[in-house]
Coordinates of C-alpha atoms in Angstrom, one line a residue:
X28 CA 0.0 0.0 0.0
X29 CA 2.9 2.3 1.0
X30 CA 4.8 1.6 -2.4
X31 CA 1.7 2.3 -4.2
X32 CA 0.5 5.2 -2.4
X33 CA 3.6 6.9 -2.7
X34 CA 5.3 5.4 -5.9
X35 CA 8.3 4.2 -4.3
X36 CA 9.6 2.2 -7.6
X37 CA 8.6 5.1 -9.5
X38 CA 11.1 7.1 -7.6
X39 CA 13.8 4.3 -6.8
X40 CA 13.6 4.1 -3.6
X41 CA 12.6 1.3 -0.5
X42 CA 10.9 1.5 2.7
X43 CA 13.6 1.0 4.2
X44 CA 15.3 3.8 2.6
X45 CA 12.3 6.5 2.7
X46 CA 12.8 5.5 6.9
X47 CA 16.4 6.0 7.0
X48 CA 16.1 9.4 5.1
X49 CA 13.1 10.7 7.7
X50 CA 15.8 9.8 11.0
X51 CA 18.3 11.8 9.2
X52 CA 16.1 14.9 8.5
X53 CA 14.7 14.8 11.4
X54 CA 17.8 14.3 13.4
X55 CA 19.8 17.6 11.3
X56 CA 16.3 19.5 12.4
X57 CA 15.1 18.5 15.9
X58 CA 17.0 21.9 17.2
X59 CA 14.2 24.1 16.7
X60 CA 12.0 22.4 19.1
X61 CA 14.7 23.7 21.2
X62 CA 15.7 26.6 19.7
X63 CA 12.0 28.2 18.5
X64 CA 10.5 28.2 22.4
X65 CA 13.7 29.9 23.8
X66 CA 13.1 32.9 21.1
X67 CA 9.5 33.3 21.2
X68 CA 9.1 33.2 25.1
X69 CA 11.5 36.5 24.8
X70 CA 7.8 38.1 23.6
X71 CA 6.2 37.0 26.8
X72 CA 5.0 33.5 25.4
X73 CA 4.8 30.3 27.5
X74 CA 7.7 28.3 26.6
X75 CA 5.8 25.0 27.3
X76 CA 3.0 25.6 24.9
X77 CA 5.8 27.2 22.4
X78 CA 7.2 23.9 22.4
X79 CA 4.2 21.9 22.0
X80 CA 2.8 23.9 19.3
X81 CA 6.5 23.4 17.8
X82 CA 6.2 20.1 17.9
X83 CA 2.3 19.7 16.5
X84 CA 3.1 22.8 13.7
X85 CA 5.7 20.7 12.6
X86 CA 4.3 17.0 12.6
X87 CA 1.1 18.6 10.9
X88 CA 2.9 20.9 8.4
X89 CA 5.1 18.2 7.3
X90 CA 2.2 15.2 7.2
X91 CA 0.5 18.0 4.4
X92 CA 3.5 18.2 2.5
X93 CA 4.4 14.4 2.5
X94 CA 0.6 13.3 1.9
X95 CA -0.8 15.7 -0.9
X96 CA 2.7 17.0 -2.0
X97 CA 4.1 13.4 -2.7
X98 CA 7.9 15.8 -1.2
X99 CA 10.4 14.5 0.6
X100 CA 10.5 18.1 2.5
X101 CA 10.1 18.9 6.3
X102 CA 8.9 22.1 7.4
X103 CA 8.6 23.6 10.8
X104 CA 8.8 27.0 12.3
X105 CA 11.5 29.2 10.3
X106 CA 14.4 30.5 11.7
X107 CA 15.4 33.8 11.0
X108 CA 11.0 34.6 10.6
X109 CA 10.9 33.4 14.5
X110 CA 13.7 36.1 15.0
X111 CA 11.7 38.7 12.9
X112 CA 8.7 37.5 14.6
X113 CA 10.0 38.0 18.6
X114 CA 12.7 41.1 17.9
X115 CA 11.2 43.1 15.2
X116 CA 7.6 42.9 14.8
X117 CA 7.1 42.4 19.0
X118 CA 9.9 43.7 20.8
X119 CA 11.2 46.4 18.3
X120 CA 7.7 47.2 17.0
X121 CA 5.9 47.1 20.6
X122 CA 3.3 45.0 19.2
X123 CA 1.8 42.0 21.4
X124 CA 2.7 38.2 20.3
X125 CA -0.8 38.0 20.0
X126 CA -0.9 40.4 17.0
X127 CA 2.2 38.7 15.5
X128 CA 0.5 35.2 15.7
X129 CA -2.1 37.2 13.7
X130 CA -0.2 38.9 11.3
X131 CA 1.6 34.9 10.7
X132 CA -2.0 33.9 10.2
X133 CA -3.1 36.8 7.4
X134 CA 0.5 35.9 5.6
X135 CA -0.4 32.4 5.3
X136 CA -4.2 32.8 4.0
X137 CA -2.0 35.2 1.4
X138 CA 0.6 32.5 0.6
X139 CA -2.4 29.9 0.2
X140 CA -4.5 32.2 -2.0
X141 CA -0.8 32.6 -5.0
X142 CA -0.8 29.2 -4.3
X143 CA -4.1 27.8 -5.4
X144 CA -3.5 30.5 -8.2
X145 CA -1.2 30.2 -11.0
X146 CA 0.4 33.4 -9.8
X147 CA 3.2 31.7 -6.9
X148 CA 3.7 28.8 -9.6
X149 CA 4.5 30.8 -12.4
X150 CA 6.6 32.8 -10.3
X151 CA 8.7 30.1 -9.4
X152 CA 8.9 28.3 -13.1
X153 CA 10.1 31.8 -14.2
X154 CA 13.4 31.9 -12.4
X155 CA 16.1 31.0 -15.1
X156 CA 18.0 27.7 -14.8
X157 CA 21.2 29.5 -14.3
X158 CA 19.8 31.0 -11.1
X159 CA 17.7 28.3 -9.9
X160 CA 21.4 26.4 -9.7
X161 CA 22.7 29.3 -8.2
X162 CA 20.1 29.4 -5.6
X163 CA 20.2 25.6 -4.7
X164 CA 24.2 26.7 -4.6
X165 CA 23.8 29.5 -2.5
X166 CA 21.7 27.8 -0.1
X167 CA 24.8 24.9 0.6
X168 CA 27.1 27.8 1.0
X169 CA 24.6 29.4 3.4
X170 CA 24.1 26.0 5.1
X171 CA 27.8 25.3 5.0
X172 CA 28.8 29.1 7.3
X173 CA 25.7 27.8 9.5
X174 CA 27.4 24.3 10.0
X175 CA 31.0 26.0 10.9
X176 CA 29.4 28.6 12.8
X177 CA 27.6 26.0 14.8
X178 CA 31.1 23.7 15.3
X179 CA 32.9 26.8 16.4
X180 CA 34.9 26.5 13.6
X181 CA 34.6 30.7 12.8
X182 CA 33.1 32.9 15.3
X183 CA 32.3 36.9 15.1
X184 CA 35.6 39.5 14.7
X185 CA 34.6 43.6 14.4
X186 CA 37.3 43.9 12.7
X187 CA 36.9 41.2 9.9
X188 CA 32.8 40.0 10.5
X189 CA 34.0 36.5 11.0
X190 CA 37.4 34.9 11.9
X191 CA 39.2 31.1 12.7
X192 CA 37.2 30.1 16.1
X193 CA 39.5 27.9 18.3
X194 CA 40.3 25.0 16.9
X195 CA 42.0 23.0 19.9
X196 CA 38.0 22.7 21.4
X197 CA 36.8 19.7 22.3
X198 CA 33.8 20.6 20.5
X199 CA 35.5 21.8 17.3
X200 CA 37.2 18.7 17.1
X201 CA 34.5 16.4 17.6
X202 CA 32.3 18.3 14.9
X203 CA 35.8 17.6 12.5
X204 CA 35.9 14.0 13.6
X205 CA 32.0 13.5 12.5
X206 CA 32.3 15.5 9.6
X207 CA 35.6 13.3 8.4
X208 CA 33.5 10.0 10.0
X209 CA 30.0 11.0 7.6
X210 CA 32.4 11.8 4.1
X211 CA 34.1 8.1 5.4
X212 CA 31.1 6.3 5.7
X213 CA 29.5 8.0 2.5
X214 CA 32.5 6.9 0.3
X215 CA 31.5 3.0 1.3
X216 CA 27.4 3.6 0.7
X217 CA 26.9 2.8 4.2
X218 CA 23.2 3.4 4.7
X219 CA 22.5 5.8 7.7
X220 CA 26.1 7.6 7.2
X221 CA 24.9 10.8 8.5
X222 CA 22.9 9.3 11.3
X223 CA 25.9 6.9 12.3
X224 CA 27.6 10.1 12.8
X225 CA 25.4 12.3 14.7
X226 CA 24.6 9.5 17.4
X227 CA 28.4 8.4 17.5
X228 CA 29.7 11.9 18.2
X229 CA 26.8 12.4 20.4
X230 CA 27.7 10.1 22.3
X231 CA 31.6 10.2 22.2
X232 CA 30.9 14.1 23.8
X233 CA 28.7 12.6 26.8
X234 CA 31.4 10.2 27.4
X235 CA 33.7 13.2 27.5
X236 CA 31.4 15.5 29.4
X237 CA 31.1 18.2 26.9
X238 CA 27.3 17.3 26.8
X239 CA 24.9 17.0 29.7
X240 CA 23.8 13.3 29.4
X241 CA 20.0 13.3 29.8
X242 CA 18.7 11.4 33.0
X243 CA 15.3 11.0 31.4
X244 CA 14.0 10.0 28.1
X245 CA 10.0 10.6 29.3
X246 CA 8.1 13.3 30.1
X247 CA 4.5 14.0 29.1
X248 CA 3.6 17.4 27.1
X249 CA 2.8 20.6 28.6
X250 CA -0.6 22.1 28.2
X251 CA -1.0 24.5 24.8
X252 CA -3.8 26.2 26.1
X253 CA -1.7 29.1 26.7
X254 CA -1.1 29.9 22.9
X255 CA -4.1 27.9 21.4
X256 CA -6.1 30.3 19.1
X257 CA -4.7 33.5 20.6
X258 CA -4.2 35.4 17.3
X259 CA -5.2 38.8 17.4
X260 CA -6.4 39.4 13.6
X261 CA -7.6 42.9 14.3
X262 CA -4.6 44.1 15.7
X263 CA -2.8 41.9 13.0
X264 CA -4.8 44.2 10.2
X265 CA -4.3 47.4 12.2
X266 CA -0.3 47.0 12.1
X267 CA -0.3 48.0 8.7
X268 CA 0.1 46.2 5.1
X269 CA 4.2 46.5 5.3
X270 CA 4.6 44.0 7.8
X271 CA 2.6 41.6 6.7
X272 CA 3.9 41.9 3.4
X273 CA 7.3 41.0 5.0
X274 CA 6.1 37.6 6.4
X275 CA 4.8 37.0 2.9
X276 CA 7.9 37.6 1.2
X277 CA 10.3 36.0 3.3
X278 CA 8.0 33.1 3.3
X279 CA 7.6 33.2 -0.5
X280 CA 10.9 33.5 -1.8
X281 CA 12.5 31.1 1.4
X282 CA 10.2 28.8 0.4
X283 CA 11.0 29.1 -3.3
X284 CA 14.7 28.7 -2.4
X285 CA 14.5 26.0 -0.5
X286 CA 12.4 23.6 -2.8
X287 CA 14.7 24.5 -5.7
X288 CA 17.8 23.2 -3.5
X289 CA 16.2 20.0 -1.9
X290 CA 14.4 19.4 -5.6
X291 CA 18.0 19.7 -7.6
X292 CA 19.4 17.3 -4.8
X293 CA 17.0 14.4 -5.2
X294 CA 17.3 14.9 -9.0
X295 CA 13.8 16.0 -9.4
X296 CA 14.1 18.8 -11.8
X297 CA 12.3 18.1 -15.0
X298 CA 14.5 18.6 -18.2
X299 CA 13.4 22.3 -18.7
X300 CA 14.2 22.8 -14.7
X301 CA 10.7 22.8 -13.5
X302 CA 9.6 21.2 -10.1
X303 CA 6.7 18.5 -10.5
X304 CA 3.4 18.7 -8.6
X305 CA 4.9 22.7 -7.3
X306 CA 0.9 23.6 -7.0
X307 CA 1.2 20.9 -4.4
X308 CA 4.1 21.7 -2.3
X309 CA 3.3 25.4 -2.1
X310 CA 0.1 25.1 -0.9
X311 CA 0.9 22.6 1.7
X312 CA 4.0 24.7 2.4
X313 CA 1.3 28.3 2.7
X314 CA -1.0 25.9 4.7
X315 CA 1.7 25.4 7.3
X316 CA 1.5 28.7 8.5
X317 CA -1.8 29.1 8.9
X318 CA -1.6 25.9 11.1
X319 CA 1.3 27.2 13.2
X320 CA -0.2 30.4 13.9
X321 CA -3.1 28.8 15.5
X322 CA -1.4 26.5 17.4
X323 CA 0.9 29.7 19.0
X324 CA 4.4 29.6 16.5
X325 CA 5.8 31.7 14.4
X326 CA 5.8 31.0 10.6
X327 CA 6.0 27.4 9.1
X328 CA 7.9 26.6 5.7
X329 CA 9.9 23.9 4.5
X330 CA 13.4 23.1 5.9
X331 CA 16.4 23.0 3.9
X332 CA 18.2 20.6 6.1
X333 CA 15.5 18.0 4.3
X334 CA 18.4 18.2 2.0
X335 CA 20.3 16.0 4.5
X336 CA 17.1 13.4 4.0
X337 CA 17.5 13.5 0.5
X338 CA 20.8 13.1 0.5
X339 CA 20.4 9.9 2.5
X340 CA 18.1 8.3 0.0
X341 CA 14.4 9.9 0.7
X342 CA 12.8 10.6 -2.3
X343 CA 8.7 10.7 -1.5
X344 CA 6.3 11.6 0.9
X345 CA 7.1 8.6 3.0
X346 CA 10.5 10.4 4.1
X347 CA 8.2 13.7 5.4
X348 CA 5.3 11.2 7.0
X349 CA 8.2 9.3 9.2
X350 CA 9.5 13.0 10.3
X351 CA 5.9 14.0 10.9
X352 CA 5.9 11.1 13.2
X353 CA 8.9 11.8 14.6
X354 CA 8.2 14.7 15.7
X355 CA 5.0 13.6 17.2
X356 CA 7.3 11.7 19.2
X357 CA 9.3 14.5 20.4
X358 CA 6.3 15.6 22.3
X359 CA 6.7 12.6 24.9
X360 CA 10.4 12.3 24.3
X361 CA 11.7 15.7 24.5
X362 CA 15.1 15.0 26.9
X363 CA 15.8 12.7 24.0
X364 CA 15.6 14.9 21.8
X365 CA 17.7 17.6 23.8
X366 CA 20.3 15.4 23.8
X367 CA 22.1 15.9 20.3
X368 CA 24.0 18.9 21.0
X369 CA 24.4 21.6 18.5
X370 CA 28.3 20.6 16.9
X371 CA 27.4 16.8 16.5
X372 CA 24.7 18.1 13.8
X373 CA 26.6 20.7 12.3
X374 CA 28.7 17.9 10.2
X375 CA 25.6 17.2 8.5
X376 CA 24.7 20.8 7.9
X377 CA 28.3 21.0 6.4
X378 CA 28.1 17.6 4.4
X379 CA 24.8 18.6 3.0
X380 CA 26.1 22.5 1.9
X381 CA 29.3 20.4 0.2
X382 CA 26.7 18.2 -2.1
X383 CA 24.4 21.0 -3.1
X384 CA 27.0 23.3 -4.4
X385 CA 27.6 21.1 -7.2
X386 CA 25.2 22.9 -8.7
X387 CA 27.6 25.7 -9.3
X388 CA 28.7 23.3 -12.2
X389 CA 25.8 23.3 -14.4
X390 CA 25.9 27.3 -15.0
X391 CA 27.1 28.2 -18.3
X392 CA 30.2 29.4 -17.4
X393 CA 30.8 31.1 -20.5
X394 CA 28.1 33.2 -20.6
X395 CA 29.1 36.4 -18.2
X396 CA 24.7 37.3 -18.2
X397 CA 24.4 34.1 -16.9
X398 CA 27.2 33.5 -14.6
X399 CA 27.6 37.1 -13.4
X400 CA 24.1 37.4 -11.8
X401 CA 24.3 33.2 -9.8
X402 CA 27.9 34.4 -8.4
X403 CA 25.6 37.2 -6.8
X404 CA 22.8 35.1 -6.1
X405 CA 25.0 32.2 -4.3
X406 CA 27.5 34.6 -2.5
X407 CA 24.8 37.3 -1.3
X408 CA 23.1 34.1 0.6
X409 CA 25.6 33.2 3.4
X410 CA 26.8 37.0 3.5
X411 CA 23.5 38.6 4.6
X412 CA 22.3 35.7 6.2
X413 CA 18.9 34.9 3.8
X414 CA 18.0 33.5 1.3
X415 CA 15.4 35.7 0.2
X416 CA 18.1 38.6 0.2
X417 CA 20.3 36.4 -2.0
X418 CA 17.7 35.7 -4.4
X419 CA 16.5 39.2 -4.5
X420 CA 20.1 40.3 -5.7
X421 CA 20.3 38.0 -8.3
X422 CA 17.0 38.8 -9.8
X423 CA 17.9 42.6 -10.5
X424 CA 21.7 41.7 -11.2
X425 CA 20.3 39.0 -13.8
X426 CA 17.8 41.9 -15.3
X427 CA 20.2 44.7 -15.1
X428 CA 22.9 42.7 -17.0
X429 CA 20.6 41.3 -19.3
X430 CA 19.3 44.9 -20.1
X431 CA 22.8 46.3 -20.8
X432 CA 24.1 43.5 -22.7
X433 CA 21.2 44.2 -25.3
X434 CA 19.6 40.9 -24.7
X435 CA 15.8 42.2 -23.8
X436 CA 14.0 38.7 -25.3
X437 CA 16.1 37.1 -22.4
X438 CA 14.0 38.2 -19.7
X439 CA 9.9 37.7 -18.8
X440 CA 7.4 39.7 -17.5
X441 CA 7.7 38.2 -13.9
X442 CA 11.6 38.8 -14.0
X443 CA 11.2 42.3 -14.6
X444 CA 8.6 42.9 -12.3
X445 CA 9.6 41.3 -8.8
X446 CA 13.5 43.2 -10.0
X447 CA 11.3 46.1 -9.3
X448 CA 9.7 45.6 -6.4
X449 CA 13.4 44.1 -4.7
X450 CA 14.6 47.5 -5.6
X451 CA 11.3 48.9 -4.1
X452 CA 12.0 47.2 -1.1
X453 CA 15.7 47.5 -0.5
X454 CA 14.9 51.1 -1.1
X455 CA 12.4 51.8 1.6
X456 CA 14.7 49.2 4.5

């Protein structure tokens, strides 16, 4: 029924394999239950029902995707939008998480509407294959500063933005030791090789006591009563059009990003570069934040680090459905889940960003239109931190270039129009 349901010889894969790849994604991702409670309390939320409606938003979000999508992608809540969410829209703005949950809400019914249209679709097919490499590109590179950011490998300077971190650290030198361990086990096909490394290195740094080993591996929910349907949609309209337009273009073009790179991963481009069943994915992906902002969590969308999935063998729905249950489990099993510390996952973060920047390779490279505008586009990604800023800059650097090198017929309505409204926005930041 499974193999049916989800065409697993269709896709060359197994059960078996669509399992292993669901551990792995879930296992490079399982930080945010973590990570999104401990940002979004800062707005006066209760971290409990933060990290219950984490967990649920997730499961949910990523069921959608795995059921009606047919996608190998996990989503849950976004970093960087639960950052925008608690320090500018709350915090810096004054406004109560109550209107932000609302705001999240009015973004999503917006990103479900272009999705049901062919207006988000058409969007996305309309991105050039040069830049659709360069953004699955990009997105490695920005996983990759993530990954040695996260292993202490660089760490801020003033002087220089980032420098060498300090190498001689236990933890640096564990994150080396499964980074060298997953490439190892990769080279002889071992199934699992990024999940024999997390858990090994795990484990190595509770032996070593670098990580707190967890005296539990049980603890029942807390109550999400405290966030459950607390959006404040008046307020939310009130705010103004500018904010919510922010939420629905982070959320678009993120979005956009990230199932270009997990898509060119798992080889499933079509020959003119177009995703299959994209209607799909992007309205499960719009869906998601709609269901988060009920639950009390900042916006949903789709994970890169499904990547790390893919690159483990998932290629259908099945791989989302066993994360979705995974992270139902997470609800009962949260100490487990605590226990992967940050640098035994970064390997994967930095063995995933090595794989997808072999897409670099299939820009035509003698072509300066072409080439000029995905060195933007891949470079502007782990430099500002975002995606959507690195897609942004490649949009007008592709339009400009086109328009100066005489070659007008190159570019399409959509191009033209969303280089305007980056400018537009960049000018009024």
């Amino acid at each position: 029924m499974l193999a049916n349901f989800f065409k697993l010889q269709e896709n060359h894969t197994t059960i078996k394999t669509e399992i292993i790849a669901g551990f792995t994604t879930f296992l490079t991702m399982a930080y945010i239950i973590i990570v999104n409670p401990a940002i979004l309390q800062e707005t006066g939320m209760d971290h409990g029902a933060v990290f219950v409606a984490t967990c649920l938003a997730a499961s949910l979000a990523t069921a959608i995707m795995g059921l009606y999508a047919n996608y190998p992608v996990a989503l849950a809540p976004g970093m960087g939008l639960n950052a925008y969410f608690t320090y500018s829209v709350s915090l810096g703005m004054g406004l109560g998480w109550q209107t932000a949950l609302g705001i999240v809400f009015i973004s999503g019914v917006i990103c479900v509407l272009l999705s049901l249209l062919p207006i988000r679709e058409y969007i996305i097919n309309s991105i050039p294959h040069s830049l659709k490499m360069a953004i699955a590109s990009g997105i490695g590179l920005f996983l990759g500063i993530i990954a040695l950011k996260n292993a202490g490998f660089i760490v801020a300077d003033p002087a220089t933005f980032v420098t060498l971190g300090k190498l001689t650290s236990i933890t640096c030198i564990l994150a080396a030791i499964g980074f060298f361990l997953m490439v190892a086990l990769d080279n002889y096909r071992i199934p699992g090789s990024i999940i024999i490394s997390i858990l090994v290195i795990t484990f190595i740094g509770m032996i070593l006591g670098v990580s707190p080993v967890t005296n539990s591996f049980f603890s029942l929910p807390p109550s999400l009563a405290p966030t459950f349907l607390k959006m404040d949609l008046m307020g939310a309209i009130m705010s103004g059009a500018a904010i919510i337009f922010a939420f629905v273009f982070v959320d678009l073009f993120d979005t956009a990003g990230t199932l270009i790179g997990v898509a060119h991963q798992a080889n499933m481009l079509d020959k003119d570069g177009k995703l299959p069943r994209l209607k799909q994915a992007l309205v499960a992906d719009s869906s998601a934040s709609i269901i988060g902002s009920m639950l009390g969590t900042s916006s949903t969308t789709s994970y890169i680090e499904s990547a790390a999935g893919v690159r483990a063998g998932g290629r259908t729905g099945l791989t989302a459905i066993v994360v979705s249950l995974l992270f139902l489990a997470a609800l009962f099993f949260s100490p487990l889940a605590k226990a992967v510390p940050i640098y035994a996952a970064a390997p994967a973060l930095l063995f995933v960003a090595c794989l997808m920047t072999k897409g670099l390779t299939q820009i035509d490279w003698n072509d300066g239109t072409e080439y000029g505008p995905a060195v933007v586009t891949a470079l502007a990604m782990p430099l500002t931190f975002s995606i959507a800023n690195g897609i942004a800059l490649g949009f007008i650097s592709y339009v400009c270039i086109k328009l100066l090198s005489g070659r007008f017929k190159e570019l399409n309505p959509i191009l033209i129009i969303l280089s305007i409204l980056f400018c537009v926005r960049f000018a009024t930041i």
